[in-house]
Short mmCIF file of C-alpha atoms in Angstrom, two decimals:
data_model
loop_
_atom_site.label_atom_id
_atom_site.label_comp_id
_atom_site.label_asym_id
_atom_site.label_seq_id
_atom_site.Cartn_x
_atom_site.Cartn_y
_atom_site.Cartn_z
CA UNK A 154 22.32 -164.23 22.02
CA UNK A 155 24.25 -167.29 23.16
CA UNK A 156 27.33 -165.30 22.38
CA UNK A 157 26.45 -162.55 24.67
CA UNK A 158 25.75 -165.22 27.44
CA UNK A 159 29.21 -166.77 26.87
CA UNK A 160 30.96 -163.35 26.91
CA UNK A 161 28.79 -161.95 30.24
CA UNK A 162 29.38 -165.06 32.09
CA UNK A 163 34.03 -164.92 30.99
CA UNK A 164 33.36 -161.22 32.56
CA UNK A 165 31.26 -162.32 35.59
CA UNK A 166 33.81 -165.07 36.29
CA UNK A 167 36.57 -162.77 35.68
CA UNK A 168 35.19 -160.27 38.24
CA UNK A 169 34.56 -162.68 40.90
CA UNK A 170 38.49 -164.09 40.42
CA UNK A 171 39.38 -160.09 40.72
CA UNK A 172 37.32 -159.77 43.66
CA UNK A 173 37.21 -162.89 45.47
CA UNK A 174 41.46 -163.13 44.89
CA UNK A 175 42.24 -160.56 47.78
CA UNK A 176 39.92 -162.38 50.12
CA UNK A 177 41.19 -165.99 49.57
CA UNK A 178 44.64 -165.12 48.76
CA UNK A 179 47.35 -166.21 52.33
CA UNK A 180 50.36 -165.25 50.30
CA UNK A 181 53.07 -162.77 52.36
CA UNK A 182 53.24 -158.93 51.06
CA UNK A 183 56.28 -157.75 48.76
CA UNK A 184 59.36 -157.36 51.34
CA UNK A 185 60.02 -154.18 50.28
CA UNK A 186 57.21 -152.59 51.55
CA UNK A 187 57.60 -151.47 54.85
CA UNK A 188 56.34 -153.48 57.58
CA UNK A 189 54.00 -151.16 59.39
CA UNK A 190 53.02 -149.05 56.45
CA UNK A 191 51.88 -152.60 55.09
CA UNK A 192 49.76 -153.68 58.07
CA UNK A 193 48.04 -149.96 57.61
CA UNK A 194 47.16 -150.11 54.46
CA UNK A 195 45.99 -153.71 54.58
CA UNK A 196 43.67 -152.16 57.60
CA UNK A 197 43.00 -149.54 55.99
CA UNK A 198 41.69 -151.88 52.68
CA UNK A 199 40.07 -154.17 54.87
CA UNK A 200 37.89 -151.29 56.09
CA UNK A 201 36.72 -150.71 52.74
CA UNK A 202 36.02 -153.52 51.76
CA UNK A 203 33.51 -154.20 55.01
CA UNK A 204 31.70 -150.90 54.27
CA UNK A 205 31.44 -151.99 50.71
CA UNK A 206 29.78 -155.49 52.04
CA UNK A 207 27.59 -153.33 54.42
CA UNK A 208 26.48 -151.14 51.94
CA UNK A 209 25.73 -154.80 49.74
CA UNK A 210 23.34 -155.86 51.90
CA UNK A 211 26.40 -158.85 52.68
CA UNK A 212 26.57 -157.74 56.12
CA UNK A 213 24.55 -156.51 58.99
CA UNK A 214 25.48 -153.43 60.98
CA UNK A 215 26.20 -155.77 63.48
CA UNK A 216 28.55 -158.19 62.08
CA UNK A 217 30.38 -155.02 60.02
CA UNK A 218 30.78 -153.64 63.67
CA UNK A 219 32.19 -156.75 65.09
CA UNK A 220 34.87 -157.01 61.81
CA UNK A 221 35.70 -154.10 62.88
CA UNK A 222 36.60 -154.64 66.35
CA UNK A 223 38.24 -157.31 65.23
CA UNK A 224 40.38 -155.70 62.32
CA UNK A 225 41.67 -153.32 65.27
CA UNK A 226 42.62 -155.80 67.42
CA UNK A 227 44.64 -157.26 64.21
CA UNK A 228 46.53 -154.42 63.43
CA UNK A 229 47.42 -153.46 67.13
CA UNK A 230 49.05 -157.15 67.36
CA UNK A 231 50.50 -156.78 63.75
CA UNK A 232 52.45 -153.67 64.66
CA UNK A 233 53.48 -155.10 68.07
CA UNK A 234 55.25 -157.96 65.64
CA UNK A 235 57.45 -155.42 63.59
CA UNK A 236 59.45 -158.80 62.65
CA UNK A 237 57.00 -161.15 61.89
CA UNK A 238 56.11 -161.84 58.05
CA UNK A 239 53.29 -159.99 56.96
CA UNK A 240 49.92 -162.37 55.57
CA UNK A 241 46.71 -161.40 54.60
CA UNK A 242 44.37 -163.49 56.21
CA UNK A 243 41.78 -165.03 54.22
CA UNK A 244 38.21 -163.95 54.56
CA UNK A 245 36.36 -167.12 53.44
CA UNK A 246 32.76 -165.75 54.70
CA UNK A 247 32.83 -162.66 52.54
CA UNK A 248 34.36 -164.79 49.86
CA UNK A 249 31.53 -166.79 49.87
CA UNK A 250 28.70 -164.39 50.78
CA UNK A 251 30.14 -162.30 47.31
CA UNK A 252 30.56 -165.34 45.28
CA UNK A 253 27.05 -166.17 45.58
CA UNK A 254 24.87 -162.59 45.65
CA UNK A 255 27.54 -161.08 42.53
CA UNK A 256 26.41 -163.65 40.07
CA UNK A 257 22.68 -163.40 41.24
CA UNK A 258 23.01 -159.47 41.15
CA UNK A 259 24.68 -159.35 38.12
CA UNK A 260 21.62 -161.46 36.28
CA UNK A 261 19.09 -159.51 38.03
CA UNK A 262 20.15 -156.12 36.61
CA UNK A 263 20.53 -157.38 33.40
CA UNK A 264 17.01 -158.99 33.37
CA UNK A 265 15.63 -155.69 34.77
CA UNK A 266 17.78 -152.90 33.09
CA UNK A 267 19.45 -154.78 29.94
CA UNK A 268 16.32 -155.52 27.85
CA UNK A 269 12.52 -153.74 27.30
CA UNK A 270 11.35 -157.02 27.55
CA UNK A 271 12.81 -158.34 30.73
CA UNK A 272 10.90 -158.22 33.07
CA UNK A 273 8.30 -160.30 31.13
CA UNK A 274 9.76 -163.60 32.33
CA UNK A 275 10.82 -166.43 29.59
CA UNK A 276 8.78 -166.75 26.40
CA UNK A 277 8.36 -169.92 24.38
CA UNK A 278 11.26 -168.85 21.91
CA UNK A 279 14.17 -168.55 24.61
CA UNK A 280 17.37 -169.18 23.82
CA UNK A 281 18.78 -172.10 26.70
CA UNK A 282 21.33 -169.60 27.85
CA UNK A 283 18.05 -167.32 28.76
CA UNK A 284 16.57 -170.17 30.44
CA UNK A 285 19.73 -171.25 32.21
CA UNK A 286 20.14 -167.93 33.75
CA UNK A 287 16.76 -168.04 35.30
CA UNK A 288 17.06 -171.58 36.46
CA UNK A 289 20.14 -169.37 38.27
CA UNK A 290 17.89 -167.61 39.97
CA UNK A 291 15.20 -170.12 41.03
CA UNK A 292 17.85 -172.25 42.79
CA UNK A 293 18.86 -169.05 44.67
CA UNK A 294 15.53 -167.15 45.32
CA UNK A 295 15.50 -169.21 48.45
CA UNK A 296 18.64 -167.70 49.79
CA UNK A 297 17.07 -164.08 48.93
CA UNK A 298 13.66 -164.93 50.73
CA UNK A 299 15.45 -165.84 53.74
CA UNK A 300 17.63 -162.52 53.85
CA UNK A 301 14.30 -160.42 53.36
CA UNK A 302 12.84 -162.41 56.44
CA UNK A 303 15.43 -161.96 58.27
CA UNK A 304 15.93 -158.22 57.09
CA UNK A 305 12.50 -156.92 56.73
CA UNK A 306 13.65 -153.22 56.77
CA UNK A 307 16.32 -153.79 54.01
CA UNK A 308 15.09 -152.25 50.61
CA UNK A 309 17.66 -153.35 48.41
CA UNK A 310 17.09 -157.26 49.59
CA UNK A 311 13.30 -156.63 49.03
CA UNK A 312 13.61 -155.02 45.65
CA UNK A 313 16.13 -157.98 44.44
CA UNK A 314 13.50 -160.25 45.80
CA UNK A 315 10.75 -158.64 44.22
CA UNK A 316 12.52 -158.10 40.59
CA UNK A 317 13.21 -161.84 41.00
CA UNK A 318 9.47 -162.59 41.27
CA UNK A 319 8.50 -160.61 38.07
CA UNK A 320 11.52 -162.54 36.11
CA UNK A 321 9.81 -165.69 37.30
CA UNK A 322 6.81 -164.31 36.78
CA UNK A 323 5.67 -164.66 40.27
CA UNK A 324 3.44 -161.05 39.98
CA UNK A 325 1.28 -162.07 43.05
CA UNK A 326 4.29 -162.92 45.48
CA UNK A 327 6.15 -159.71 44.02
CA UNK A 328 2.34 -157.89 44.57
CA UNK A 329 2.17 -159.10 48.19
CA UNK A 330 6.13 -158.87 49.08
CA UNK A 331 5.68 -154.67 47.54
CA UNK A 332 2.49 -153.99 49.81
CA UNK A 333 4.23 -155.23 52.68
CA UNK A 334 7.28 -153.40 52.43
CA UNK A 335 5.56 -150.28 51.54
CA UNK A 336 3.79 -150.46 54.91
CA UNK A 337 6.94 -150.85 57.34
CA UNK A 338 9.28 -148.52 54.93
CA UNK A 339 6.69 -146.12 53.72
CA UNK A 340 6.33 -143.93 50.31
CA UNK A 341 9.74 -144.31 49.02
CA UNK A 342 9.96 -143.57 45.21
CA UNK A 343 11.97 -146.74 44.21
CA UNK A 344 9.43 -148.91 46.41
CA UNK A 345 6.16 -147.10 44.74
CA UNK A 346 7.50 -147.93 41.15
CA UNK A 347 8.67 -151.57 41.68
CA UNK A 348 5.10 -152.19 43.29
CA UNK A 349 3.18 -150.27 40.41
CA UNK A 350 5.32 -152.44 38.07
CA UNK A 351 4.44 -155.75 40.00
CA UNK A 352 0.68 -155.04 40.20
CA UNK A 353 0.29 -153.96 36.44
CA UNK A 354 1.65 -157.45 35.36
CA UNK A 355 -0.30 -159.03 37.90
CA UNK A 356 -3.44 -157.67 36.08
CA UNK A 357 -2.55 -158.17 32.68
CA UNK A 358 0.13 -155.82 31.98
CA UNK A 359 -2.31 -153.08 32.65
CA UNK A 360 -1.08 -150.06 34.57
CA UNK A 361 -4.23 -147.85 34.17
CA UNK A 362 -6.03 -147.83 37.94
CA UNK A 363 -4.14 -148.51 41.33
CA UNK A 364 -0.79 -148.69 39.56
CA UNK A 365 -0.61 -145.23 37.81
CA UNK A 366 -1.83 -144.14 41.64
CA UNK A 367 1.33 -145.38 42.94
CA UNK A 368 3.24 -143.84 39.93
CA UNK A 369 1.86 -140.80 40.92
CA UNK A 370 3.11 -141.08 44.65
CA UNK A 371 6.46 -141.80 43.39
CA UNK A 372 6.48 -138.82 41.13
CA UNK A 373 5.31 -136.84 44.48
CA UNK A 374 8.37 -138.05 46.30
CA UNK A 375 10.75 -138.16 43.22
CA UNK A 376 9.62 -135.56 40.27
CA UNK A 377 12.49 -136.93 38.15
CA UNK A 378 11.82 -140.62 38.66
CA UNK A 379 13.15 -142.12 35.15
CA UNK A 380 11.81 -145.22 35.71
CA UNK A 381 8.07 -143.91 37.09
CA UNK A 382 7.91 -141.19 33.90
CA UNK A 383 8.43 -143.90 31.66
CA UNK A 384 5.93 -146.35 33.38
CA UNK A 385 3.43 -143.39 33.48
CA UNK A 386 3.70 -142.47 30.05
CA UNK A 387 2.65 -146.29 29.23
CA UNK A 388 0.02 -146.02 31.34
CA UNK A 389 -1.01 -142.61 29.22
CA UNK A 390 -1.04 -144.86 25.96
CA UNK A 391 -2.91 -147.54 27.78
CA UNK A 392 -5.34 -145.06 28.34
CA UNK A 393 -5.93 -143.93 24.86
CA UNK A 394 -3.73 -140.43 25.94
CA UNK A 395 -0.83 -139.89 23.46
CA UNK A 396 -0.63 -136.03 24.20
CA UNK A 397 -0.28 -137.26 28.09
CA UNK A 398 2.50 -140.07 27.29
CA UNK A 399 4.06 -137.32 25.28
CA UNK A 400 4.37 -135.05 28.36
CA UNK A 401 5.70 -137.72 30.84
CA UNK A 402 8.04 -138.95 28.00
CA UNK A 403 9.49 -135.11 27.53
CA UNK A 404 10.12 -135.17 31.34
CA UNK A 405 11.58 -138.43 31.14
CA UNK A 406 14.09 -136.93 28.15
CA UNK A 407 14.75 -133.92 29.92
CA UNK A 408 16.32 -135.51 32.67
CA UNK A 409 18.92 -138.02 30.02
CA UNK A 410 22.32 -136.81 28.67
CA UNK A 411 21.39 -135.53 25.54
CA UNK A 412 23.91 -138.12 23.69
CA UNK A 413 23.23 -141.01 25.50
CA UNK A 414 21.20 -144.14 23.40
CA UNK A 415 18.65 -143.98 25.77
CA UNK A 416 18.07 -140.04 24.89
CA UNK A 417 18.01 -141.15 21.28
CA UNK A 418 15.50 -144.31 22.13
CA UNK A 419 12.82 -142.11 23.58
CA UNK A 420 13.19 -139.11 21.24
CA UNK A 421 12.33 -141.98 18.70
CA UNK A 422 9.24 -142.38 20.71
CA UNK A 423 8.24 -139.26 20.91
CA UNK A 424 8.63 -138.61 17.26
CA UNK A 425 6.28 -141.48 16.72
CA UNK A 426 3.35 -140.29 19.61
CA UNK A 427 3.44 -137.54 17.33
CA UNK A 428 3.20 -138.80 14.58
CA UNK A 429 -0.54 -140.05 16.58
CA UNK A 430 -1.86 -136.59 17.42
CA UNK A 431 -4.07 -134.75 15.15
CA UNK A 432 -2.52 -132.19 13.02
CA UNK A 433 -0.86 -129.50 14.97
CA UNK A 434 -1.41 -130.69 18.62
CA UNK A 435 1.94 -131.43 19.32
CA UNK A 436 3.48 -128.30 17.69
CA UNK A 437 0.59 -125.93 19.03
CA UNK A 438 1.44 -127.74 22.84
CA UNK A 439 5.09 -126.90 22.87
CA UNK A 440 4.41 -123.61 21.95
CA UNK A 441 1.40 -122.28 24.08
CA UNK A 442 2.45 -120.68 27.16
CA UNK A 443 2.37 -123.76 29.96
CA UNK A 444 -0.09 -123.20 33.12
CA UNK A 445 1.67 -122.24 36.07
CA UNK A 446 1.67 -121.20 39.40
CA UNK A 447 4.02 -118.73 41.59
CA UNK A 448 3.54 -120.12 45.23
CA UNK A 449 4.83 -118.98 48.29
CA UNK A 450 5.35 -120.66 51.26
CA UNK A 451 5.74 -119.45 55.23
CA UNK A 452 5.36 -120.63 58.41
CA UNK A 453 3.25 -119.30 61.19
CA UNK A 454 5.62 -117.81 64.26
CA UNK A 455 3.55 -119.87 66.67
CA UNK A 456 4.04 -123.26 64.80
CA UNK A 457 8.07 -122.81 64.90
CA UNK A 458 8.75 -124.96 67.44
CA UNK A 459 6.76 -127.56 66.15
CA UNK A 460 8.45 -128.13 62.95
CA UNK A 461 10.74 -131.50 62.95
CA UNK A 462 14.21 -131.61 62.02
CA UNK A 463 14.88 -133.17 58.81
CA UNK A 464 10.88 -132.93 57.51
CA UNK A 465 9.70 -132.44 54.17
CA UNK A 466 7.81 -129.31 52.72
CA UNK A 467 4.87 -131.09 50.19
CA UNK A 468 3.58 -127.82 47.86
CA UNK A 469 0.72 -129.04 45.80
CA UNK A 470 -2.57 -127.95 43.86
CA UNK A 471 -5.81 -130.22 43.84
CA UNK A 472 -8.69 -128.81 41.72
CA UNK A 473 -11.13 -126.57 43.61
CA UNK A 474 -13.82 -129.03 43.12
CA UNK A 475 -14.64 -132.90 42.15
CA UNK A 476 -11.75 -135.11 42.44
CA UNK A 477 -8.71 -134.65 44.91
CA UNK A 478 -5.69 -135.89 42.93
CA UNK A 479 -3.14 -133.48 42.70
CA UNK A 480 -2.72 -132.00 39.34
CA UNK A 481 1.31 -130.43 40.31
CA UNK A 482 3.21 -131.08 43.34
CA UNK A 483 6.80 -129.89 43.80
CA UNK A 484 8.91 -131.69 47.40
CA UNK A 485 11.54 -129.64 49.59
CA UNK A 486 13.54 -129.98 52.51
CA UNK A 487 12.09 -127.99 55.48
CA UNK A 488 15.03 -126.28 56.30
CA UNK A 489 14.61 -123.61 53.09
CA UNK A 490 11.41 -122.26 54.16
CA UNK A 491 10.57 -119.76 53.82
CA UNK A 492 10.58 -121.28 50.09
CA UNK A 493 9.27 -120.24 46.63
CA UNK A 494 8.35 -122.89 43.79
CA UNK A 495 6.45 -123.21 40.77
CA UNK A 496 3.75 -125.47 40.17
CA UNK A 497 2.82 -126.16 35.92
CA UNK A 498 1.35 -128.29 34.16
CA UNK A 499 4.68 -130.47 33.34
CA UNK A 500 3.91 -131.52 36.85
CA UNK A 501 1.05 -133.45 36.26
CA UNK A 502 0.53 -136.81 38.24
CA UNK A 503 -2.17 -138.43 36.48
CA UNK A 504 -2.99 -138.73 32.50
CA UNK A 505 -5.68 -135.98 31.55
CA UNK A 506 -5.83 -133.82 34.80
CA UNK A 507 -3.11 -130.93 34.85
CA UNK A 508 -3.24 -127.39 35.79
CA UNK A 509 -4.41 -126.54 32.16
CA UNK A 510 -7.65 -128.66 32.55
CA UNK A 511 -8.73 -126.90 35.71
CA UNK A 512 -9.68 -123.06 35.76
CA UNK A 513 -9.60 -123.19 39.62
CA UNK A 514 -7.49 -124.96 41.86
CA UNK A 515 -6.71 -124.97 45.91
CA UNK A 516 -3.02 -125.38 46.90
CA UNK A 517 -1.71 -126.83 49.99
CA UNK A 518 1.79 -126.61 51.95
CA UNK A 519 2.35 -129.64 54.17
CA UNK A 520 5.19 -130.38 56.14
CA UNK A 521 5.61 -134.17 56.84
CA UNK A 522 7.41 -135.14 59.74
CA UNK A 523 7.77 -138.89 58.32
CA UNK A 524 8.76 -137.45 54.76
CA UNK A 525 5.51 -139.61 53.10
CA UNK A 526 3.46 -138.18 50.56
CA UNK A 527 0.33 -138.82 52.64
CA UNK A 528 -1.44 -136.29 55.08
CA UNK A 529 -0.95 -138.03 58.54
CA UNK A 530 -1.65 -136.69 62.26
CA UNK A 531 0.70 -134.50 63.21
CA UNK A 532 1.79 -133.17 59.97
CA UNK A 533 1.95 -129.04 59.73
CA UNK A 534 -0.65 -127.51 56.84
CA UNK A 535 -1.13 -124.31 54.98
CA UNK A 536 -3.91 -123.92 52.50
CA UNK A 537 -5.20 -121.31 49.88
CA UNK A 538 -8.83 -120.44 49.09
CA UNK A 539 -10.19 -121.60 45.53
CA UNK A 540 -7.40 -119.77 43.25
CA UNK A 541 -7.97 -118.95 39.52
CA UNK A 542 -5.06 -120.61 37.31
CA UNK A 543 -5.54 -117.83 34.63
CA UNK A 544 -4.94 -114.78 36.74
CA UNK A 545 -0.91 -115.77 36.98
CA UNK A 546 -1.13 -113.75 40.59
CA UNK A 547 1.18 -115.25 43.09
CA UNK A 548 -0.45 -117.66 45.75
CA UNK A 549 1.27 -117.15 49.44
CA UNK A 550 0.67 -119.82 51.65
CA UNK A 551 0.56 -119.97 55.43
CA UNK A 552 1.55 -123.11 57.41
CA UNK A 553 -0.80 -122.34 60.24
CA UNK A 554 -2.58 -125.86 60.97
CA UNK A 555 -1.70 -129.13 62.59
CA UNK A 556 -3.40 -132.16 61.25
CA UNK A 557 -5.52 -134.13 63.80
#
């Protein structure tokens, strides 16, 4: 393991002398070039590199805009000096702002990505170089608290932040940072997981309850969500439901390249849920026909003008009766009603409630104007009488409602 750490931090410190090089470096450009072909491209570089900083989180909109301004005014003088020896000029902030965030980045996606087990914080038996590299990011959390103050609406600064909590195992600061964010920015998928992951180590590394709710919002935003279809099939196994972890496992494997490791890693885990279920289950699963739904959607003629630019089309079924979780929902972009989609029981949110386990269900058609997952005033709604999931009849829905 110290090996590793020796070879990762050669590479890190071989990136940073790649990338920090160009913005340090005064030296003049090779005479041959011509002169103003060499200002453009230098412009033209420079450019990139400040939307590459924007897109970092390493500069505000304001400050990129300002660079900008002043790149222009640079390359106007440059080619009014056809004679003058060509320099670049040395941009010590972004130098600086990229030599501290790479290294801090570079840890936190290894911590978070590079190991099952890393987000579990240090145990008794790690190595120094483990240790070290958290120290790392202790001495610098400070410098990511302040950006997240100062940037409140910046997701990428609030999920560094809050990944750096659960390394240090701060869960209740990651908990509290998560809830906050998710109230100015709303259900966004990557959001919902990172705050179901924070609150299931906060009670015990337990994601059964309010965390597998917020998986379930994130899997109504984001069907495909890798990281929420694994989480939810832990929270299946948690809950004494191998045949459920099995289904949000097969999603999660269906949306891998076949070859990759990772494929191969959860096939492996699959093969030994399996090897859990009683005789047959898994074999007579895969090859019963899966519950479905044909639905429908159209909008009422007198809503038309009502429906917002850019909204989001919500097609879901909730069981007829008893509890209101939806057991399939599928998420579109307004602009392709009228729309047809298929609801099944592949779809299901929550461990143990699918379209299979409910003979009757009601399905709804929402159009959000915010894109969240959650009803909210304003919102257009369609929705169907109780509808039998046996009879395999296609379900048309109406958009005909505002919500109050």
């Amino acid at each position: 393991m110290i090996t590793f750490w020796i070879i990762a931090g050669l590479m890190l410190l071989a990136a940073l002398a790649l990338v920090l090089r160009p913005l340090l470096s005064s030296r003049p450009l090779s005479a041959a070039l011509d002169q103003q072909d060499a200002n453009i491209a230098v412009f033209r570089r420079r450019l990139d590199e400040l939307e590459t900083e924007q897109a970092a989180g390493l500069l505000t909109a304001t400050d990129a805009a300002e660079a900008r301004l002043e790149l222009e005014r640079q390359l106007l003088g440059d080619l009014g000096e056809r004679a003058a020896p060509l320099r670049r000029r040395p941009s010590y902030g972004a130098a600086l702002a990229i030599g501290l965030m790479l290294p801090i980045a570079a840890v936190l996606l290894y911590l978070q990505l590079g190991s099952p087990t890393a987000a579990t914080g240090i145990t008794a038996g790690a190595s120094s170089a483990e240790q070290s590299q958290v120290a790392f990011i202790r001495e610098h959390i400070g410098d990511l608290e302040e950006k997240v103050r100062a940037e409140p609406g910046n997701l990428e600064a609030v999920l560094m932040l809050g990944r750096a909590y659960l390394v240090l195992q701060q869960y209740d600061a990651a908990v509290a940072l998560y809830a906050e964010a998710q109230s100015q920015l709303g259900d966004q998928s990557v959001l919902l997981v990172d705050y179901a992951e924070a609150l299931g180590y906060a009670q015990g590394a337990n994601l059964v309850g309010r965390p597998s709710e917020l998986l379930q919002r994130a899997l109504a935003v984001e069907p495909t969500s890798q990281k929420a279809l694994w989480l939810m099939g832990l929270a299946a196994m948690q809950a004494d439901q191998p045949q459920q972890a099995q289904h949000y496992w097969q999603r999660l494997a269906a949306t891998l390249p076949p070859e990759s490791e990772t494929a191969e890693q959860v096939r492996q885990l699959l093969a030994e849920v399996a090897a859990q279920l009683p005789a047959g289950t898994a074999e007579g699963q895969s090859a019963a026909v899966a519950a479905s739904l044909q639905v429908e959607v159209r909008l009422a003629p007198a809503l038309a003008e009502q429906v917002p630019v850019g909204g989001t089309v919500f097609v879901l079924a909730r069981p007829a009766t008893g509890q209101r979780a939806p057991l399939a929902v599928v998420r579109q972009p307004v602009e392709r009603l009228p729309l047809q989609v298929t609801l099944d029981e592949s779809m299901a949110m929550v461990p143990g409630m699918s379209l299979r386990e409910f003979p009757q269900v009601v399905v709804e058609a929402r159009i959000s104007r915010s894109g969240d997952a959650a009803s909210k005033p304003g919102d257009l709604l369609g929705r169907s009488g109780p509808v039998a999931v046996a009879a395999g009849e296609p379900v048309v829905i109406v958009i005909d409602q505002v919500v109050e």
